[in-house]
Amino acid sequence: MKFPNDFLFGAASAAYQIEGAYNKDGKGISNWDVFSKMPGKTFEATNGDVAIDHYHRYKEDIKLMAEMGLESYRFSISWCRIFPNGQGEVNQAGIKFYNNIIDECLKYGIVPFVTLYHWDLPEALELYGGWINKNTIDAFTAYAEICFKAFGDRVKHWITFNETVVFTKLGYIQGAHPPAIENDQKKYFQAIHNVLVAHAKSVEIYKELKQYGEIGITNVFTPAFSIDDNLDNIDAANHANNYELYLFYDPVLKGEYPEYVSNQLKERGVFPETTEEEMDILKRNCEKNDFIGLNYYQPMRVARNFDVDSKEKASATGAAGGAYFDGYFKTVVLLDKKYTKWGWEISAEAFVEGTKMLKERYGDIKLYVTENGLGDIDPIVGEEIMDTARTEFIEEHLKACKEAIRQGINIKGYYAWSVIDLLSWLNGYKKQYGFIYVDHDNNLARKKKYSFNWYKGVIENRGENL
Ligand code: BG6
């Protein structure tokens, strides 16, 4: 089977992880510019000041994407390039930079797929409480509107937020992302609510502008499965799916919180402050979403956790194992599964099973795989970067997409993470994901990896030979 002609083969990146030029041409400072410079926060104190200098090399990078045959490129806009203070004055140099990126893509027929928020919040807003402060909702929607108006004539695919569960949980529970707060459930659930309202309001604004493109939200997709048939463990998987999936999709697609979660949060006194108007915004816009994006890396294998005093907490870098923050379940490393060097399970089958769960709950909503890839330390053989483990990984997952489509799941595109080796938030440059290698010892020179030509071939024959 070939992938249908309207299926987009793409690859992805995010502004902070590639652009650099962190203080150039009027860009404001982001929360990551500040956080990454706090001692001990990132791997080997890496930061995005230069990253891979895509800001100055975007022409070379997009030319390589075109050479690879990429049909679509997913990238994010850095909010503080557009609004250095998060709100107020627009920085025209920021608009110009993204106009250049978009035009460069279109020059080669590459469809731009734009994420508005991939975690780099203007520090000016973080200082006033960031996602806890409801003013950030209005600041975000004003930023979204400016982007729709500036770029919407050429950009027809919009993602509001990337992985709400990740930046809020690491920000307010695990303390591993800004604002580096630990175990504050009240703030965690409040931040989630505020993000979801900002999303729904942006969808409303986008549809009012009648630009005839599509808009949705991306979440990390970690479907949970019980490790066995034990009823307690099945209950644990249900709990995990409610807190990690449905909490993030129900308000978007059904306009309400899953009862299972909201009842428990109310009992624990950590249900967010919501207004009638906000709940109405969620409700009246939920049917306007055109798609949801799935960043799929791994599933969760879960068991009920009865050892509530256990100190073994879930890792901030995503490795399987450890107790969930509310203590209810733990994720388990299974001997019969494969794992990456960073302890992430490799399972294409779980992706298919997971999408079926989504279909059961949300019907035929269009899906894009907005990220999927293998983080590895790529072997260098002679002069070549032989990332065959990556091509095997992507092949398995593209086959899983085919299988899901065969079973009636509405998947319309696949974006490999990442188009080029880039800065990992917590793993520096050591964990590679790209089709293009960046030589940090040689002036950030770009080099095609084995996977580059492999993916080009896959795109050329629309996946027929997989
Ligand atoms: C996703 C993010 O969660 O995972 C990306 O959207 C990130 O920005 C990717 O780089 C891989 O994460 P890591 O920790 O392996 O670099």
Tab-separated table of C-alpha atoms and ligand atoms in Angstrom:
chain	number	residue	atom	x	y	z
A	1	MET	CA	0.000	0.000	0.000
A	2	LYS	CA	1.122	3.506	-0.805
A	3	PHE	CA	0.162	6.297	1.560
A	4	PRO	CA	-2.662	8.339	0.030
A	5	ASN	CA	-1.745	11.456	-1.931
A	6	ASP	CA	-3.196	13.773	0.698
A	7	PHE	CA	-0.999	12.239	3.426
A	8	LEU	CA	1.864	14.601	4.300
A	9	PHE	CA	5.382	13.277	4.851
A	10	GLY	CA	7.140	15.750	7.067
A	11	ALA	CA	9.654	16.392	9.777
A	12	ALA	CA	9.638	18.773	12.725
A	13	SER	CA	11.605	21.155	14.911
A	14	ALA	CA	10.983	23.818	17.570
A	15	ALA	CA	12.264	27.395	17.732
A	16	TYR	CA	14.230	27.219	20.982
A	17	GLN	CA	15.906	23.993	19.949
A	18	ILE	CA	17.280	25.255	16.641
A	19	GLU	CA	17.220	29.026	16.187
A	20	GLY	CA	19.817	30.498	18.531
A	21	ALA	CA	20.125	34.296	18.047
A	22	TYR	CA	18.410	34.489	21.414
A	23	ASN	CA	18.793	38.249	21.741
A	24	LYS	CA	19.049	39.340	18.108
A	25	ASP	CA	16.862	41.723	16.137
A	26	GLY	CA	14.649	42.718	19.032
A	27	LYS	CA	13.805	39.254	20.357
A	28	GLY	CA	12.734	39.277	23.998
A	29	ILE	CA	14.071	36.872	26.609
A	30	SER	CA	12.152	33.648	27.143
A	31	ASN	CA	11.693	31.595	30.299
A	32	TRP	CA	14.076	29.014	28.780
A	33	ASP	CA	16.752	31.645	28.174
A	34	VAL	CA	16.641	32.272	31.917
A	35	PHE	CA	16.062	28.741	33.209
A	36	SER	CA	18.795	27.119	31.097
A	37	LYS	CA	21.366	29.390	32.725
A	38	MET	CA	20.477	28.380	36.265
A	39	PRO	CA	23.175	26.044	37.607
A	40	GLY	CA	22.392	22.345	37.300
A	41	LYS	CA	19.185	22.701	35.311
A	42	THR	CA	20.239	21.366	31.898
A	43	PHE	CA	22.634	18.672	30.682
A	44	GLU	CA	26.160	20.112	30.684
A	45	ALA	CA	24.611	23.581	31.105
A	46	THR	CA	23.567	23.681	27.432
A	47	ASN	CA	21.310	26.532	26.374
A	48	GLY	CA	19.662	27.901	23.256
A	49	ASP	CA	21.768	31.047	22.860
A	50	VAL	CA	23.226	29.701	19.621
A	51	ALA	CA	21.586	26.255	19.397
A	52	ILE	CA	22.288	25.133	15.825
A	53	ASP	CA	22.115	28.704	14.531
A	54	HIS	CA	19.159	28.054	12.268
A	55	TYR	CA	18.328	31.759	12.562
A	56	HIS	CA	21.278	32.512	10.295
A	57	ARG	CA	21.321	29.247	8.334
A	58	TYR	CA	17.655	28.685	7.568
A	59	LYS	CA	18.214	28.907	3.814
A	60	GLU	CA	20.791	26.134	3.881
A	61	ASP	CA	18.579	24.026	6.174
A	62	ILE	CA	15.406	24.422	4.135
A	63	LYS	CA	17.342	23.671	0.951
A	64	LEU	CA	18.408	20.385	2.526
A	65	MET	CA	14.791	19.673	3.506
A	66	ALA	CA	13.805	20.226	-0.120
A	67	GLU	CA	16.566	17.921	-1.283
A	68	MET	CA	15.223	15.264	1.077
A	69	GLY	CA	11.847	15.625	-0.635
A	70	LEU	CA	10.069	16.793	2.509
A	71	GLU	CA	6.444	17.616	1.756
A	72	SER	CA	5.835	19.528	4.948
A	73	TYR	CA	7.916	21.139	7.681
A	74	ARG	CA	6.578	21.584	11.194
A	75	PHE	CA	8.324	24.389	13.090
A	76	SER	CA	7.392	26.697	15.936
A	77	ILE	CA	7.288	30.452	16.244
A	78	SER	CA	9.080	31.978	19.176
A	79	TRP	CA	6.495	34.164	20.914
A	80	CYS	CA	9.125	36.592	22.173
A	81	ARG	CA	10.444	37.267	18.688
A	82	ILE	CA	6.965	38.580	17.836
A	83	PHE	CA	6.166	40.169	21.214
A	84	PRO	CA	9.440	40.731	23.115
A	85	ASN	CA	7.424	41.391	26.284
A	86	GLY	CA	4.766	38.806	25.622
A	87	GLN	CA	2.213	41.471	24.754
A	88	GLY	CA	2.081	45.115	23.637
A	89	GLU	CA	4.406	46.193	20.810
A	90	VAL	CA	4.949	43.839	17.871
A	91	ASN	CA	8.571	43.349	16.807
A	92	GLN	CA	8.513	43.655	13.012
A	93	ALA	CA	11.902	41.941	12.676
A	94	GLY	CA	10.319	38.830	14.210
A	95	ILE	CA	7.481	38.907	11.681
A	96	LYS	CA	10.044	39.302	8.919
A	97	PHE	CA	12.073	36.316	10.092
A	98	TYR	CA	9.077	33.959	10.003
A	99	ASN	CA	7.924	35.428	6.681
A	100	ASN	CA	11.332	34.450	5.348
A	101	ILE	CA	11.062	30.914	6.735
A	102	ILE	CA	7.565	30.452	5.310
A	103	ASP	CA	8.494	31.893	1.917
A	104	GLU	CA	11.610	29.772	1.755
A	105	CYS	CA	9.507	26.655	2.402
A	106	LEU	CA	6.964	27.641	-0.229
A	107	LYS	CA	9.712	28.313	-2.751
A	108	TYR	CA	10.364	24.550	-2.664
A	109	GLY	CA	6.727	23.519	-2.329
A	110	ILE	CA	7.152	22.537	1.338
A	111	VAL	CA	3.922	22.969	3.320
A	112	PRO	CA	4.556	24.950	6.526
A	113	PHE	CA	2.881	23.444	9.624
A	114	VAL	CA	3.216	25.982	12.401
A	115	THR	CA	3.205	25.520	16.181
A	116	LEU	CA	2.493	28.704	18.105
A	117	TYR	CA	3.767	27.525	21.470
A	118	HIS	CA	6.579	25.059	21.853
A	119	TRP	CA	7.429	25.933	25.457
A	120	ASP	CA	9.408	29.183	25.201
A	121	LEU	CA	7.206	31.606	27.118
A	122	PRO	CA	8.245	35.285	27.178
A	123	GLU	CA	10.020	35.785	30.498
A	124	ALA	CA	8.069	39.031	30.970
A	125	LEU	CA	4.957	36.856	31.376
A	126	GLU	CA	6.665	34.148	33.445
A	127	LEU	CA	7.640	36.841	35.942
A	128	TYR	CA	3.961	37.549	36.517
A	129	GLY	CA	2.992	33.938	37.100
A	130	GLY	CA	3.167	32.585	33.548
A	131	TRP	CA	0.418	30.052	32.890
A	132	ILE	CA	-1.031	30.525	36.376
A	133	ASN	CA	-1.933	34.097	35.587
A	134	LYS	CA	-5.101	34.429	33.525
A	135	ASN	CA	-3.652	37.466	31.764
A	136	THR	CA	-1.421	34.994	29.907
A	137	ILE	CA	-4.546	33.593	28.231
A	138	ASP	CA	-5.297	36.987	26.690
A	139	ALA	CA	-1.655	37.620	25.847
A	140	PHE	CA	-1.515	34.284	24.035
A	141	THR	CA	-4.676	34.848	22.038
A	142	ALA	CA	-3.451	38.304	20.985
A	143	TYR	CA	-0.176	36.718	19.870
A	144	ALA	CA	-2.049	33.962	18.019
A	145	GLU	CA	-4.228	36.509	16.247
A	146	ILE	CA	-1.219	38.535	15.083
A	147	CYS	CA	0.350	35.342	13.698
A	148	PHE	CA	-2.849	34.313	11.900
A	149	LYS	CA	-3.080	37.764	10.337
A	150	ALA	CA	0.594	38.021	9.415
A	151	PHE	CA	1.140	34.499	8.094
A	152	GLY	CA	-2.313	33.017	7.514
A	153	ASP	CA	-2.352	33.852	3.812
A	154	ARG	CA	0.377	31.210	3.380
A	155	VAL	CA	0.135	29.037	6.511
A	156	LYS	CA	-2.909	26.759	6.434
A	157	HIS	CA	-2.001	24.366	9.265
A	158	TRP	CA	-1.803	25.628	12.835
A	159	ILE	CA	-1.024	23.929	16.120
A	160	THR	CA	-1.699	26.090	19.147
A	161	PHE	CA	0.232	24.230	21.884
A	162	ASN	CA	2.819	21.509	21.958
A	163	GLU	CA	2.352	18.907	24.718
A	164	THR	CA	0.538	20.735	27.491
A	165	VAL	CA	1.022	17.759	29.797
A	166	VAL	CA	4.794	17.962	29.472
A	167	PHE	CA	5.496	21.631	30.027
A	168	THR	CA	2.971	21.928	32.853
A	169	LYS	CA	3.971	18.722	34.646
A	170	LEU	CA	7.688	19.369	34.346
A	171	GLY	CA	7.081	23.005	35.279
A	172	TYR	CA	4.836	22.605	38.349
A	173	ILE	CA	5.227	19.020	39.565
A	174	GLN	CA	8.702	17.817	38.693
A	175	GLY	CA	10.469	21.171	38.761
A	176	ALA	CA	12.523	20.198	35.709
A	177	HIS	CA	11.289	22.893	33.316
A	178	PRO	CA	10.519	26.527	34.058
A	179	PRO	CA	9.173	27.817	36.384
A	180	ALA	CA	10.881	24.936	38.259
A	181	ILE	CA	8.139	24.471	40.849
A	182	GLU	CA	7.798	21.097	42.558
A	183	ASN	CA	4.701	19.208	43.628
A	184	ASP	CA	2.217	22.039	43.337
A	185	GLN	CA	-0.886	20.272	42.078
A	186	LYS	CA	-3.084	23.332	42.457
A	187	LYS	CA	-0.835	25.300	40.110
A	188	TYR	CA	-0.411	22.341	37.778
A	189	PHE	CA	-4.127	21.919	37.140
A	190	GLN	CA	-4.645	25.680	36.959
A	191	ALA	CA	-1.951	26.014	34.292
A	192	ILE	CA	-3.557	23.205	32.285
A	193	HIS	CA	-6.958	24.883	32.454
A	194	ASN	CA	-5.569	28.237	31.396
A	195	VAL	CA	-3.745	26.686	28.442
A	196	LEU	CA	-6.892	24.851	27.335
A	197	VAL	CA	-8.923	28.059	27.469
A	198	ALA	CA	-6.209	29.881	25.503
A	199	HIS	CA	-6.375	27.106	22.934
A	200	ALA	CA	-10.161	27.242	22.574
A	201	LYS	CA	-10.161	31.048	22.305
A	202	SER	CA	-7.498	30.906	19.607
A	203	VAL	CA	-9.524	28.360	17.655
A	204	GLU	CA	-12.507	30.713	17.877
A	205	ILE	CA	-10.474	33.669	16.629
A	206	TYR	CA	-8.964	31.618	13.826
A	207	LYS	CA	-12.350	30.459	12.585
A	208	GLU	CA	-13.741	33.990	12.742
A	209	LEU	CA	-10.954	35.147	10.435
A	210	LYS	CA	-12.173	32.707	7.760
A	211	GLN	CA	-8.726	31.868	6.472
A	212	TYR	CA	-9.886	28.421	5.459
A	213	GLY	CA	-7.017	26.500	6.940
A	214	GLU	CA	-6.985	24.049	9.802
A	215	ILE	CA	-6.198	24.330	13.482
A	216	GLY	CA	-5.664	21.870	16.316
A	217	ILE	CA	-3.535	21.065	19.342
A	218	THR	CA	-0.710	18.589	19.847
A	219	ASN	CA	-0.221	16.399	22.851
A	220	VAL	CA	2.336	13.819	23.714
A	221	PHE	CA	0.534	10.551	23.181
A	222	THR	CA	1.454	7.954	25.800
A	223	PRO	CA	-1.446	5.505	25.899
A	224	ALA	CA	-1.367	3.440	29.098
A	225	PHE	CA	-1.740	-0.326	29.180
A	226	SER	CA	-2.052	-2.567	32.191
A	227	ILE	CA	0.878	-4.953	32.571
A	228	ASP	CA	-1.541	-7.886	33.025
A	229	ASP	CA	-5.175	-8.876	33.624
A	230	ASN	CA	-5.137	-8.035	37.302
A	231	LEU	CA	-8.110	-5.743	38.001
A	232	ASP	CA	-6.054	-3.355	40.121
A	233	ASN	CA	-3.611	-2.877	37.275
A	234	ILE	CA	-6.406	-2.406	34.757
A	235	ASP	CA	-7.802	0.239	37.089
A	236	ALA	CA	-4.330	1.835	37.205
A	237	ALA	CA	-4.228	2.020	33.390
A	238	ASN	CA	-7.646	3.671	33.378
A	239	HIS	CA	-6.391	6.206	35.925
A	240	ALA	CA	-3.283	6.884	33.841
A	241	ASN	CA	-5.285	7.396	30.645
A	242	ASN	CA	-7.684	9.748	32.410
A	243	TYR	CA	-4.900	11.909	33.821
A	244	GLU	CA	-2.485	11.796	30.886
A	245	LEU	CA	-4.795	11.622	27.868
A	246	TYR	CA	-8.455	12.379	28.491
A	247	LEU	CA	-7.728	15.367	30.728
A	248	PHE	CA	-5.970	16.927	27.743
A	249	TYR	CA	-8.297	15.845	24.934
A	250	ASP	CA	-11.785	15.948	26.493
A	251	PRO	CA	-11.822	19.717	27.136
A	252	VAL	CA	-10.583	20.259	23.559
A	253	LEU	CA	-12.861	17.813	21.758
A	254	LYS	CA	-15.838	17.512	24.109
A	255	GLY	CA	-15.639	20.900	25.811
A	256	GLU	CA	-15.614	19.472	29.330
A	257	TYR	CA	-13.336	17.800	31.847
A	258	PRO	CA	-13.468	14.025	32.230
A	259	GLU	CA	-15.686	13.393	35.255
A	260	TYR	CA	-13.286	10.824	36.656
A	261	VAL	CA	-10.589	13.485	36.959
A	262	SER	CA	-12.721	16.478	37.907
A	263	ASN	CA	-14.454	14.599	40.759
A	264	GLN	CA	-11.117	13.565	42.223
A	265	LEU	CA	-9.602	17.026	41.838
A	266	LYS	CA	-12.599	18.585	43.591
A	267	GLU	CA	-12.278	16.084	46.448
A	268	ARG	CA	-8.590	16.880	46.795
A	269	GLY	CA	-9.227	20.627	46.591
A	270	VAL	CA	-7.038	21.076	43.512
A	271	PHE	CA	-9.658	21.650	40.848
A	272	PRO	CA	-8.659	24.810	38.952
A	273	GLU	CA	-10.459	28.102	39.274
A	274	THR	CA	-12.755	28.285	36.304
A	275	THR	CA	-15.377	30.821	35.288
A	276	GLU	CA	-18.660	30.166	33.531
A	277	GLU	CA	-17.381	32.159	30.584
A	278	GLU	CA	-14.273	29.959	30.331
A	279	MET	CA	-16.286	26.758	30.458
A	280	ASP	CA	-18.504	28.193	27.755
A	281	ILE	CA	-15.474	29.023	25.619
A	282	LEU	CA	-14.398	25.377	25.866
A	283	LYS	CA	-17.877	24.140	25.025
A	284	ARG	CA	-18.714	26.419	22.132
A	285	ASN	CA	-15.432	25.796	20.320
A	286	CYS	CA	-14.884	22.090	20.833
A	287	GLU	CA	-16.379	21.095	17.526
A	288	LYS	CA	-14.273	23.596	15.633
A	289	ASN	CA	-11.002	21.699	16.033
A	290	ASP	CA	-9.887	20.310	12.707
A	291	PHE	CA	-7.409	17.758	14.023
A	292	ILE	CA	-5.325	16.696	16.928
A	293	GLY	CA	-1.603	16.179	16.745
A	294	LEU	CA	0.006	13.188	18.394
A	295	ASN	CA	3.626	13.194	19.465
A	296	TYR	CA	4.183	9.504	19.834
A	297	TYR	CA	7.346	8.118	21.350
A	298	GLN	CA	6.268	5.388	23.740
A	299	PRO	CA	3.346	3.882	25.635
A	300	MET	CA	3.093	3.445	29.409
A	301	ARG	CA	2.989	-0.019	30.991
A	302	VAL	CA	1.345	0.499	34.323
A	303	ALA	CA	0.541	-1.243	37.571
A	304	ARG	CA	-1.346	-0.072	40.665
A	305	ASN	CA	1.038	1.357	43.235
A	306	PHE	CA	0.289	0.298	46.817
A	307	ASP	CA	3.612	1.431	48.166
A	308	VAL	CA	2.608	5.074	48.569
A	309	ASP	CA	5.755	5.913	50.523
A	310	SER	CA	7.960	4.700	47.694
A	311	LYS	CA	10.568	7.294	46.863
A	312	GLU	CA	10.981	6.041	43.333
A	313	LYS	CA	9.479	8.873	41.302
A	314	ALA	CA	8.882	9.012	37.565
A	315	SER	CA	11.907	10.424	35.734
A	316	ALA	CA	11.759	13.926	34.312
A	317	THR	CA	13.433	12.745	31.120
A	318	GLY	CA	10.723	10.237	30.289
A	319	ALA	CA	12.375	6.891	31.089
A	320	ALA	CA	9.907	4.154	32.015
A	321	GLY	CA	9.728	3.264	35.720
A	322	GLY	CA	8.706	5.105	38.890
A	323	ALA	CA	5.548	6.249	40.613
A	324	TYR	CA	3.097	8.808	39.210
A	325	PHE	CA	3.007	12.044	41.168
A	326	ASP	CA	-0.305	11.257	42.856
A	327	GLY	CA	1.042	7.851	43.890
A	328	TYR	CA	-1.844	5.913	42.339
A	329	PHE	CA	0.140	3.923	39.786
A	330	LYS	CA	3.649	3.235	38.662
A	331	THR	CA	5.122	2.652	35.230
A	332	VAL	CA	6.991	-0.592	34.850
A	333	VAL	CA	9.969	-1.680	32.742
A	334	LEU	CA	9.150	-5.050	31.162
A	335	LEU	CA	11.795	-7.588	30.233
A	336	ASP	CA	10.144	-8.582	26.974
A	337	LYS	CA	10.078	-5.020	25.594
A	338	LYS	CA	12.704	-3.014	23.732
A	339	TYR	CA	13.965	0.307	25.105
A	340	THR	CA	16.077	3.160	23.745
A	341	LYS	CA	19.356	4.210	25.374
A	342	TRP	CA	17.274	6.685	27.373
A	343	GLY	CA	14.875	4.022	28.634
A	344	TRP	CA	11.915	4.861	26.381
A	345	GLU	CA	10.008	1.807	25.220
A	346	ILE	CA	9.954	1.165	21.467
A	347	SER	CA	6.533	-0.122	20.479
A	348	ALA	CA	4.867	0.599	17.165
A	349	GLU	CA	2.029	-1.811	18.059
A	350	ALA	CA	1.081	0.282	21.061
A	351	PHE	CA	0.623	3.243	18.726
A	352	VAL	CA	-2.020	1.358	16.730
A	353	GLU	CA	-3.774	0.225	19.926
A	354	GLY	CA	-3.647	3.760	21.289
A	355	THR	CA	-5.203	5.326	18.204
A	356	LYS	CA	-8.050	2.827	18.493
A	357	MET	CA	-8.649	4.025	22.050
A	358	LEU	CA	-8.838	7.578	20.721
A	359	LYS	CA	-11.262	6.630	17.988
A	360	GLU	CA	-13.506	4.916	20.481
A	361	ARG	CA	-13.647	8.032	22.625
A	362	TYR	CA	-13.521	10.823	20.059
A	363	GLY	CA	-14.754	9.317	16.811
A	364	ASP	CA	-13.151	10.089	13.476
A	365	ILE	CA	-11.240	13.250	14.360
A	366	LYS	CA	-8.361	13.777	11.934
A	367	LEU	CA	-4.961	12.895	13.350
A	368	TYR	CA	-1.456	13.960	12.464
A	369	VAL	CA	1.571	12.284	13.948
A	370	THR	CA	3.285	15.564	14.706
A	371	GLU	CA	6.388	13.937	16.229
A	372	ASN	CA	7.861	10.456	16.260
A	373	GLY	CA	11.483	9.459	16.274
A	374	LEU	CA	14.423	7.795	17.921
A	375	GLY	CA	16.749	9.620	20.293
A	376	ASP	CA	20.119	7.950	19.922
A	377	ILE	CA	23.884	8.391	19.883
A	378	ASP	CA	24.425	7.807	16.189
A	379	PRO	CA	27.304	5.551	15.137
A	380	ILE	CA	29.872	7.132	12.832
A	381	VAL	CA	31.431	4.603	10.468
A	382	GLY	CA	34.321	6.084	8.500
A	383	GLU	CA	32.900	9.355	7.239
A	384	GLU	CA	29.269	8.261	7.377
A	385	ILE	CA	26.647	8.699	10.094
A	386	MET	CA	25.027	5.290	10.005
A	387	ASP	CA	21.789	5.870	11.874
A	388	THR	CA	20.195	2.612	10.782
A	389	ALA	CA	18.546	2.207	14.194
A	390	ARG	CA	16.630	5.398	13.377
A	391	THR	CA	15.490	4.195	9.960
A	392	GLU	CA	14.338	0.901	11.514
A	393	PHE	CA	12.422	2.837	14.158
A	394	ILE	CA	10.749	5.140	11.635
A	395	GLU	CA	9.995	2.244	9.302
A	396	GLU	CA	8.226	0.340	12.100
A	397	HIS	CA	6.188	3.391	12.991
A	398	LEU	CA	5.265	4.263	9.416
A	399	LYS	CA	4.092	0.677	9.018
A	400	ALA	CA	2.036	1.152	12.174
A	401	CYS	CA	0.480	4.257	10.602
A	402	LYS	CA	-0.419	2.191	7.548
A	403	GLU	CA	-1.959	-0.458	9.748
A	404	ALA	CA	-3.944	2.126	11.694
A	405	ILE	CA	-5.191	3.693	8.447
A	406	ARG	CA	-6.139	0.211	7.228
A	407	GLN	CA	-8.178	-0.189	10.414
A	408	GLY	CA	-10.047	3.023	9.736
A	409	ILE	CA	-8.029	5.555	11.744
A	410	ASN	CA	-7.963	8.947	10.072
A	411	ILE	CA	-4.206	9.780	9.979
A	412	LYS	CA	-3.242	12.467	7.488
A	413	GLY	CA	0.440	13.024	8.039
A	414	TYR	CA	3.641	11.926	9.720
A	415	TYR	CA	6.306	14.293	11.027
A	416	ALA	CA	9.545	12.698	12.062
A	417	TRP	CA	11.238	14.222	15.067
A	418	SER	CA	13.465	15.800	14.151
A	419	VAL	CA	14.414	17.179	10.786
A	420	ILE	CA	17.948	17.989	11.980
A	421	ASP	CA	19.955	17.263	15.133
A	422	LEU	CA	18.981	19.901	17.655
A	423	LEU	CA	19.172	20.922	21.285
A	424	SER	CA	17.291	18.556	23.577
A	425	TRP	CA	15.722	20.489	26.470
A	426	LEU	CA	17.347	18.308	29.109
A	427	ASN	CA	19.844	16.167	27.158
A	428	GLY	CA	21.910	18.762	25.343
A	429	TYR	CA	23.243	17.720	21.927
A	430	LYS	CA	24.043	14.199	22.998
A	431	LYS	CA	20.638	12.758	22.170
A	432	GLN	CA	20.288	12.921	18.387
A	433	TYR	CA	17.057	12.654	16.425
A	434	GLY	CA	17.745	14.211	13.017
A	435	PHE	CA	18.197	13.229	9.390
A	436	ILE	CA	20.895	15.894	9.239
A	437	TYR	CA	23.941	15.884	11.489
A	438	VAL	CA	25.350	19.079	12.953
A	439	ASP	CA	29.069	19.123	13.683
A	440	HIS	CA	29.588	21.065	16.893
A	441	ASP	CA	33.367	20.795	16.477
A	442	ASN	CA	33.329	22.243	12.985
A	443	ASN	CA	31.403	25.483	12.941
A	444	LEU	CA	28.012	23.702	13.084
A	445	ALA	CA	28.520	22.248	9.605
A	446	ARG	CA	25.568	20.219	8.306
A	447	LYS	CA	25.969	16.687	6.991
A	448	LYS	CA	23.416	14.254	5.587
A	449	LYS	CA	23.047	11.046	7.544
A	450	TYR	CA	22.216	7.602	6.169
A	451	SER	CA	18.589	8.244	7.156
A	452	PHE	CA	18.465	11.352	4.929
A	453	ASN	CA	18.517	9.404	1.673
A	454	TRP	CA	16.462	6.613	3.190
A	455	TYR	CA	13.602	8.995	4.077
A	456	LYS	CA	13.895	10.644	0.657
A	457	GLY	CA	13.285	7.210	-0.880
A	458	VAL	CA	10.310	6.544	1.382
A	459	ILE	CA	8.724	9.839	0.367
A	460	GLU	CA	9.434	9.261	-3.313
A	461	ASN	CA	7.565	5.965	-3.398
A	462	ARG	CA	4.961	7.086	-0.820
A	463	GLY	CA	5.923	4.328	1.568
A	464	GLU	CA	5.077	1.545	-0.840
A	465	ASN	CA	8.243	-0.444	-0.146
A	466	LEU	CA	8.037	-0.340	3.639
B	1	BG6	C1	8.926	16.092	22.698
B	1	BG6	C2	9.134	17.565	22.467
B	1	BG6	O1	8.319	15.933	23.921
B	1	BG6	O2	10.056	15.302	22.800
B	1	BG6	C3	10.413	17.907	21.731
B	1	BG6	O3	8.029	18.117	21.810
B	1	BG6	C4	11.540	17.082	22.300
B	1	BG6	O4	10.638	19.283	21.819
B	1	BG6	C5	11.219	15.623	22.065
B	1	BG6	O5	12.798	17.412	21.814
B	1	BG6	C6	12.319	14.671	22.490
B	1	BG6	O6	12.628	14.858	23.827
B	1	BG6	P1	14.055	14.569	24.379
B	1	BG6	O7	13.948	14.771	25.848
B	1	BG6	O8	14.390	13.172	24.028
B	1	BG6	O9	14.954	15.544	23.712
